[in-house]
GROMACS .gro file of C-alpha atoms in nm:
model
  262
    1MET     CA    1   3.434   4.720  10.230
    2SER     CA    2   3.469   4.611   9.898
    3SER     CA    3   3.820   4.590   9.829
    4PRO     CA    4   3.929   4.791   9.408
    5ALA     CA    5   4.066   4.466   9.442
    6GLN     CA    6   3.750   4.249   9.415
    7TYR     CA    7   3.682   4.474   9.085
    8PRO     CA    8   3.983   4.382   8.796
    9GLN     CA    9   3.958   4.658   8.578
   10ALA     CA   10   3.866   4.515   8.282
   11GLU     CA   11   4.079   4.589   7.958
   12SER     CA   12   3.959   4.348   7.620
   13VAL     CA   13   3.640   4.223   7.444
   14ALA     CA   14   3.666   3.926   7.711
   15ASP     CA   15   3.746   4.074   7.995
   16PHE     CA   16   3.397   4.225   7.962
   17ALA     CA   17   3.225   3.958   7.816
   18ARG     CA   18   3.365   3.686   8.091
   19ASN     CA   19   3.244   4.012   8.331
   20ILE     CA   20   2.884   4.054   8.217
   21ALA     CA   21   2.890   3.693   8.253
   22GLU     CA   22   2.970   3.648   8.535
   23VAL     CA   23   2.694   3.866   8.715
   24ARG     CA   24   2.424   3.756   8.448
   25ALA     CA   25   2.480   3.392   8.618
   26ARG     CA   26   2.516   3.549   8.976
   27ILE     CA   27   2.112   3.741   8.817
   28ASP     CA   28   2.013   3.390   8.712
   29ALA     CA   29   2.140   3.246   9.104
   30ALA     CA   30   1.990   3.455   9.326
   31ALA     CA   31   1.692   3.493   9.153
   32GLU     CA   32   1.688   3.109   9.143
   33ARG     CA   33   1.674   3.138   9.580
   34ALA     CA   34   1.412   3.373   9.543
   35GLY     CA   35   1.193   3.176   9.291
   36ARG     CA   36   1.178   3.321   8.970
   37SER     CA   37   1.340   3.342   8.679
   38GLY     CA   38   1.677   3.557   8.577
   39ALA     CA   39   1.435   3.639   8.291
   40GLU     CA   40   1.250   3.825   8.454
   41VAL     CA   41   1.576   4.089   8.530
   42ARG     CA   42   1.808   4.372   8.309
   43LEU     CA   43   2.099   4.419   8.345
   44LEU     CA   44   2.227   4.809   8.284
   45PRO     CA   45   2.600   4.867   8.317
   46VAL     CA   46   2.676   5.176   8.418
   47SER     CA   47   2.997   5.305   8.266
   48LYS     CA   48   3.024   5.639   8.462
   49THR     CA   49   3.363   5.780   8.384
   50VAL     CA   50   3.482   5.509   8.212
   51PRO     CA   51   3.661   5.633   7.918
   52GLU     CA   52   3.512   5.612   7.566
   53GLU     CA   53   3.776   5.359   7.461
   54ARG     CA   54   3.679   5.086   7.697
   55ILE     CA   55   3.280   5.135   7.633
   56ARG     CA   56   3.350   4.994   7.348
   57LEU     CA   57   3.486   4.723   7.415
   58ALA     CA   58   3.232   4.651   7.597
   59VAL     CA   59   2.963   4.750   7.328
   60GLU     CA   60   3.151   4.480   7.137
   61ALA     CA   61   3.117   4.232   7.410
   62GLY     CA   62   2.675   4.247   7.374
   63CYS     CA   63   2.677   4.607   7.578
   64ARG     CA   64   2.373   4.746   7.374
   65VAL     CA   65   2.203   4.997   7.679
   66LEU     CA   66   2.452   5.218   7.920
   67GLY     CA   67   2.379   5.345   8.282
   68GLU     CA   68   2.494   5.755   8.241
   69ASN     CA   69   2.477   5.913   8.597
   70LYS     CA   70   2.586   6.284   8.513
   71VAL     CA   71   2.444   6.433   8.226
   72GLN     CA   72   2.658   6.613   8.066
   73GLU     CA   73   2.915   6.266   8.062
   74ALA     CA   74   2.668   6.081   7.868
   75LYS     CA   75   2.553   6.371   7.631
   76ARG     CA   76   2.989   6.309   7.540
   77LYS     CA   77   2.940   5.990   7.522
   78TRP     CA   78   2.630   5.992   7.294
   79ARG     CA   79   2.768   6.193   7.066
   80ASN     CA   80   3.089   6.046   7.049
   81LEU     CA   81   2.966   5.717   7.022
   82ALA     CA   82   2.701   5.791   6.761
   83ASP     CA   83   2.826   5.524   6.569
   84LEU     CA   84   2.806   5.227   6.806
   85ASP     CA   85   2.459   5.001   6.873
   86VAL     CA   86   2.387   5.200   7.226
   87SER     CA   87   2.107   5.405   7.409
   88TRP     CA   88   2.096   5.599   7.683
   89SER     CA   89   1.978   5.552   8.078
   90VAL     CA   90   2.037   5.837   8.319
   91ILE     CA   91   2.056   5.777   8.683
   92GLY     CA   92   2.164   6.008   8.807
   93HIS     CA   93   1.918   6.432   8.963
   94LEU     CA   94   1.806   6.641   8.677
   95GLN     CA   95   1.848   6.902   8.719
   96THR     CA   96   1.638   7.079   8.536
   97ASN     CA   97   1.826   7.361   8.337
   98LYS     CA   98   2.001   6.996   8.201
   99ALA     CA   99   1.589   6.903   8.052
  100LYS     CA  100   1.672   7.000   7.705
  101ASP     CA  101   1.943   6.745   7.676
  102VAL     CA  102   1.814   6.439   7.853
  103ALA     CA  103   1.533   6.480   7.631
  104ALA     CA  104   1.782   6.490   7.313
  105PHE     CA  105   1.965   6.162   7.379
  106ALA     CA  106   1.813   5.934   7.628
  107ALA     CA  107   1.650   5.662   7.611
  108GLU     CA  108   1.554   5.606   7.993
  109PHE     CA  109   1.543   5.847   8.285
  110GLN     CA  110   1.580   5.695   8.676
  111ALA     CA  111   1.590   5.925   8.907
  112LEU     CA  112   1.237   6.172   8.809
  113ASP     CA  113   1.185   6.308   9.165
  114SER     CA  114   0.982   6.652   9.146
  115LEU     CA  115   0.739   6.802   8.986
  116ARG     CA  116   0.988   7.075   8.882
  117ALA     CA  117   1.158   6.790   8.624
  118ALA     CA  118   0.870   6.609   8.500
  119GLU     CA  119   0.752   7.004   8.377
  120ALA     CA  120   1.121   7.048   8.221
  121LEU     CA  121   1.156   6.634   8.039
  122ASP     CA  122   0.781   6.675   7.959
  123ARG     CA  123   0.787   7.017   7.813
  124ARG     CA  124   1.110   6.991   7.551
  125LEU     CA  125   0.937   6.654   7.473
  126GLN     CA  126   0.681   6.720   7.367
  127ALA     CA  127   0.891   7.042   7.167
  128ALA     CA  128   1.144   6.701   7.034
  129GLY     CA  129   0.830   6.525   6.920
  130ARG     CA  130   0.939   6.277   7.199
  131GLY     CA  131   0.812   5.974   7.478
  132LEU     CA  132   1.102   5.927   7.751
  133ASP     CA  133   1.068   5.552   7.987
  134VAL     CA  134   1.073   5.720   8.372
  135PHE     CA  135   1.172   5.600   8.690
  136VAL     CA  136   1.049   5.737   8.939
  137GLN     CA  137   1.327   5.738   9.279
  138VAL     CA  138   1.223   5.700   9.659
  139ASN     CA  139   1.437   5.772   9.941
  140THR     CA  140   1.420   5.397  10.109
  141SER     CA  141   1.696   5.474  10.335
  142ALA     CA  142   1.613   5.784  10.462
  143GLU     CA  143   1.940   5.920  10.448
  144GLU     CA  144   1.865   6.311  10.398
  145SER     CA  145   2.173   6.357  10.165
  146LYS     CA  146   1.993   6.136   9.910
  147TYR     CA  147   1.777   6.255   9.630
  148GLY     CA  148   1.426   6.101   9.625
  149LEU     CA  149   1.054   6.060   9.727
  150PRO     CA  150   1.045   6.071  10.026
  151PRO     CA  151   0.780   5.754  10.076
  152ASP     CA  152   0.491   5.868  10.230
  153GLU     CA  153   0.488   6.151   9.928
  154LEU     CA  154   0.522   5.885   9.672
  155ILE     CA  155   0.207   5.815   9.578
  156GLY     CA  156   0.063   6.205   9.552
  157PHE     CA  157   0.312   6.282   9.260
  158LEU     CA  158   0.228   5.865   9.056
  159LYS     CA  159  -0.139   6.032   9.101
  160ARG     CA  160  -0.028   6.424   8.937
  161LEU     CA  161   0.273   6.196   8.607
  162PRO     CA  162  -0.019   6.146   8.386
  163ASP     CA  163  -0.023   6.568   8.350
  164TYR     CA  164   0.300   6.532   8.137
  165GLY     CA  165   0.192   6.313   7.853
  166ALA     CA  166   0.545   6.224   7.751
  167LEU     CA  167   0.646   6.048   7.990
  168ARG     CA  168   0.624   5.743   8.080
  169VAL     CA  169   0.687   5.568   8.404
  170GLN     CA  170   0.766   5.157   8.437
  171GLY     CA  171   0.841   5.195   8.794
  172LEU     CA  172   1.057   5.315   9.099
  173MET     CA  173   1.408   5.345   9.149
  174THR     CA  174   1.666   5.357   9.532
  175LEU     CA  175   2.018   5.384   9.642
  176ALA     CA  176   2.014   5.106   9.925
  177VAL     CA  177   2.183   5.241  10.238
  178PHE     CA  178   2.570   5.184  10.204
  179THR     CA  179   2.660   4.953  10.505
  180ARG     CA  180   2.781   4.601  10.599
  181ASP     CA  181   2.468   4.543  10.738
  182THR     CA  182   2.294   4.335  10.421
  183GLU     CA  183   1.980   4.335  10.688
  184ARG     CA  184   1.943   4.742  10.611
  185VAL     CA  185   1.963   4.669  10.293
  186ARG     CA  186   1.752   4.429  10.190
  187GLU     CA  187   1.481   4.653  10.448
  188CYS     CA  188   1.523   4.891  10.204
  189PHE     CA  189   1.483   4.648   9.823
  190ARG     CA  190   1.141   4.575  10.060
  191LEU     CA  191   1.050   4.917  10.115
  192LEU     CA  192   1.073   4.980   9.764
  193ARG     CA  193   0.882   4.692   9.685
  194GLY     CA  194   0.620   4.731   9.890
  195LEU     CA  195   0.535   5.144   9.718
  196ARG     CA  196   0.552   4.989   9.355
  197ASP     CA  197   0.176   4.706   9.488
  198GLN     CA  198   0.066   4.983   9.658
  199ALA     CA  199   0.105   5.146   9.374
  200ARG     CA  200   0.056   4.909   9.130
  201ASP     CA  201  -0.253   4.798   9.312
  202LEU     CA  202  -0.429   5.204   9.200
  203GLY     CA  203  -0.298   5.137   8.877
  204LEU     CA  204   0.007   5.432   8.877
  205ALA     CA  205   0.286   5.177   8.862
  206GLY     CA  206   0.287   5.157   8.485
  207PRO     CA  207   0.468   4.816   8.434
  208GLY     CA  208   0.568   4.820   8.819
  209GLU     CA  209   0.883   4.812   8.744
  210LEU     CA  210   1.221   4.807   9.048
  211SER     CA  211   1.502   4.926   8.968
  212MET     CA  212   1.730   4.835   9.257
  213GLY     CA  213   2.053   4.703   9.319
  214MET     CA  214   2.471   4.829   9.247
  215SER     CA  215   2.805   4.658   9.243
  216GLY     CA  216   2.819   4.496   9.561
  217ASP     CA  217   2.431   4.400   9.668
  218TYR     CA  218   2.262   4.314   9.312
  219GLU     CA  219   2.248   3.950   9.424
  220THR     CA  220   2.045   4.158   9.745
  221ALA     CA  221   1.769   4.416   9.499
  222VAL     CA  222   1.711   4.084   9.316
  223GLU     CA  223   1.578   3.833   9.586
  224GLU     CA  224   1.391   4.147   9.690
  225GLY     CA  225   1.207   4.164   9.379
  226ALA     CA  226   1.456   4.412   9.097
  227THR     CA  227   1.354   4.369   8.762
  228VAL     CA  228   1.667   4.629   8.652
  229VAL     CA  229   2.026   4.575   8.871
  230ARG     CA  230   2.199   4.850   8.740
  231VAL     CA  231   2.602   4.718   8.783
  232GLY     CA  232   2.904   4.888   8.728
  233GLN     CA  233   3.226   4.825   8.900
  234ALA     CA  234   3.173   4.393   8.916
  235ILE     CA  235   3.186   4.474   8.465
  236PHE     CA  236   3.343   4.717   8.380
  237GLY     CA  237   3.627   4.755   8.706
  238ALA     CA  238   3.717   4.997   9.009
  239ARG     CA  239   3.631   5.385   8.944
  240PRO     CA  240   3.951   5.586   9.052
  241LEU     CA  241   3.727   5.776   9.380
  242SER     CA  242   3.520   5.635   9.616
  243ASP     CA  243   3.127   5.613   9.604
  244ALA     CA  244   3.158   5.945   9.815
  245HIS     CA  245   3.284   6.095   9.471
  246TYR     CA  246   2.961   5.978   9.285
  247TRP     CA  247   2.602   5.901   9.534
  248PRO     CA  248   2.508   6.163   9.833
  249GLY     CA  249   2.540   5.981  10.111
  250ALA     CA  250   2.845   5.773  10.067
  251ALA     CA  251   3.120   5.769  10.312
  252PRO     CA  252   3.498   5.867  10.201
  253GLY     CA  253   3.635   5.481  10.048
  254ASP     CA  254   3.267   5.389  10.149
  255GLN     CA  255   3.156   5.157   9.848
  256ALA     CA  256   2.822   4.940   9.824
  257PRO     CA  257   2.872   4.624  10.059
  258PRO     CA  258   3.109   4.301   9.914
  259ASP     CA  259   2.947   4.180   9.769
  260PRO     CA  260   2.902   3.768  10.029
  261HIS     CA  261   2.965   3.484   9.783
  262CYS     CA  262   3.291   3.655   9.691
   0.00000   0.00000   0.00000
């Protein structure tokens, strides 16, 4: 498993610029291995648990969109960092009582997995006169502890989303299984890509974006077609708590598999 030593804390603009450049270089190399261009892949830096003073350094280093897992934390940072040229992507599960907050400040929501959430978001967005880019989350690992739609329910769900006019479907999102076994991780990404292709053939996936891959597995995700990778620790440094605190399905002390090229 990855160790905190693999992700030292970025404490200066130069640290952030160096980390971002390294991640981008690895994205480019992974894309080239797959016969793609790295320019097709958007890097979404994930700033969950990162103090606001360090986020300011990251923005100075070039971050313009930041991902946050918890709505309450994202809302606080949005307010406190309102002087910065930065927008916010909510990437974690949404409780419907938080829909008003997401509708107020988020530029993007990557974890849509229920019609209740779609209805709550749409109602709040319509009242605010806003639209919202959304990704539909799919549980590709079949782990009961993870959020996301079962793969066999995706097409029916996507067919209902045009009823919610304020939601702009951009594509699909998933979290791969937490394991050292790269092939099992790759299977999750391949499943999402296949589902995207099926949905796109039916005109249901919008632009057909694929948000998949985090610090430990984003290169594999790019090889399998990711157009968005959500990278936190490789940019900001190791978090103080294990992934079990932030993501369902992770065992204590567990993180995404280590970078095979380190």
